[in-house]
Amino acid sequence: MTAAVLSAAFFFLPSCVTYYTVMPELNSDGSMTKTVYAQADSACLAGNSSSHPFLFEPGDGWTAEALPRTISTWCLDDSATYNYYAVRTFRRGDTAIRDIPASDEYARLPYLQGKERWNRRWGLFFNTYTYSCTFPGIGNTMPVHPGSCMTENELQLWFGTCHGYQGMNGVEIYNVMLSPLFDKFTHWVNECYRQHIYTTICSAASLELTPEQKEELMEWMRKKYDFYDDMLSDGKSDWFIETARRMSGISGNQAFLQTAMVQAPEWEQTMSALEEELTAPFCYALMYKVRMPGRVTSADTDLTDNGLPVWKVDGYRLLCGDLTIEATSRKANPAGFILCGAIILLCSAVLLRRRRRR
């Protein structure tokens, strides 16, 4: 799949996303068992472990094998089918362990950089269990931060976990309603392309336009190109050459055009690599379902599935910044009630004995 197809498919067609369901289960002793469900190909099902479907390497400590039967699960606006899983139990002190990427292309994905924390706090009558996982935001890794095109409220409405849309983000909203924010989203995508093209030309020519000249260039690019609609087009080197020609015309310095005439084909390949890097977070989505001892007392999500709190973690939500999922549960401690009862009985017996002596 070419980079252009990646851009179009994974930015805007959620059905092309590869889903994983991640189920952390806190155990009563404070350990945590994590199960990850995925869809494997025939080679993996036939026993080729190098063909596993996970973003991480299920090495030491992990058990990976085919499911007894294929299962399907709900993913908000979509569904996923799984036939393979990996499971591992982590001790209470294993919170610093990080997953090893299955390949170099996965190394920078935010999904492998989540910082998990879980804990059991002992109480006399109730034990409290907490789980959290924080994924790094990706807005700052984009050529242009989405906050330059949308307000914070708009970002939260379009991408964030909004109670008004039952936890849906921009992709799910767009499937059920037309939003005026979609125009701002496409504007942001265009700004990313404009900034990348401008930065690439300036870096190669070791020159920059003045702020006024740059604004003139950007206005020209806004009128001439719609990169959002032209993602699938060929001849992207022409974008660099035409832009460089305009930059030379605005500044009176032919170095921009001369550099582009030589390096544009190379820049086209670089743009393809950049597109793949930028769109990678949108190629995958994690459905987190946390199972905890006792009764869940709080969770920062309104979504549940068979009583389990559910979160969707994807590139759209991470555009808003770091994303933390967290939940707390409470489980009765029988030993505490037994101890308390024994103390009450003992005290009652002592008091009764004293009364009899009187």
XYZ file of N, CA, C and O in Angstrom, residues 198 202 207-218 243 246-248 250-253 256:
92
model
N 7.366 23.534 2.657
C 8.126 24.765 2.880
C 9.408 24.476 3.654
O 10.498 24.935 3.281
N 13.339 25.043 2.315
C 14.200 25.978 3.036
C 15.436 25.285 3.590
O 16.554 25.828 3.533
N 18.035 28.621 3.214
C 17.442 29.962 3.168
C 16.018 29.902 3.707
O 15.393 28.840 3.713
N 15.520 31.050 4.138
C 14.125 31.148 4.564
C 13.519 32.434 4.050
O 14.235 33.414 3.786
N 12.211 32.414 3.915
C 11.501 33.637 3.568
C 11.285 34.473 4.829
O 11.298 33.950 5.950
N 11.058 35.752 4.627
C 10.663 36.585 5.759
C 9.249 36.198 6.170
O 8.512 35.556 5.388
N 8.835 36.529 7.390
C 7.459 36.200 7.810
C 6.406 36.697 6.828
O 5.427 35.988 6.552
N 6.589 37.901 6.297
C 5.615 38.437 5.341
C 5.628 37.637 4.045
O 4.573 37.351 3.453
N 6.834 37.285 3.566
C 6.952 36.493 2.344
C 6.370 35.095 2.537
O 5.711 34.549 1.643
N 6.599 34.521 3.717
C 6.062 33.188 3.980
C 4.539 33.207 3.978
O 3.896 32.301 3.432
N 3.941 34.220 4.577
C 2.484 34.312 4.604
C 1.933 34.461 3.186
O 0.896 33.885 2.851
N 2.624 35.218 2.346
C 2.215 35.345 0.946
C 2.280 33.998 0.245
O 1.372 33.631 -0.527
N 3.349 33.239 0.530
C 3.489 31.908 -0.060
C 2.360 30.994 0.395
O 1.766 30.274 -0.421
N 2.065 31.004 1.690
C 1.036 30.125 2.226
C -0.330 30.453 1.626
O -1.129 29.555 1.339
N 6.252 25.121 -5.820
C 6.345 25.941 -4.605
C 7.680 26.666 -4.554
O 7.749 27.854 -4.205
N 7.684 29.565 -6.838
C 6.966 30.685 -6.248
C 7.817 31.377 -5.183
O 7.831 32.615 -5.085
N 8.549 30.583 -4.387
C 9.406 31.146 -3.348
C 10.513 32.003 -3.972
O 10.851 33.084 -3.447
N 11.063 31.531 -5.088
C 12.099 32.319 -5.776
C 11.515 33.612 -6.330
O 12.159 34.671 -6.299
N 8.924 35.259 -5.099
C 8.599 36.166 -4.001
C 9.858 36.823 -3.433
O 9.883 38.019 -3.150
N 10.912 36.022 -3.299
C 12.124 36.515 -2.646
C 13.138 37.115 -3.604
O 14.032 37.854 -3.183
N 13.029 36.769 -4.894
C 14.034 37.210 -5.852
C 15.300 36.393 -5.799
O 16.310 36.764 -6.416
N 15.279 35.273 -5.073
C 16.456 34.410 -4.934
C 16.172 33.090 -5.642
O 15.296 32.331 -5.235
N 16.104 28.754 -4.304
C 14.996 27.860 -3.950
C 14.649 26.963 -5.145
O 14.573 25.737 -5.010
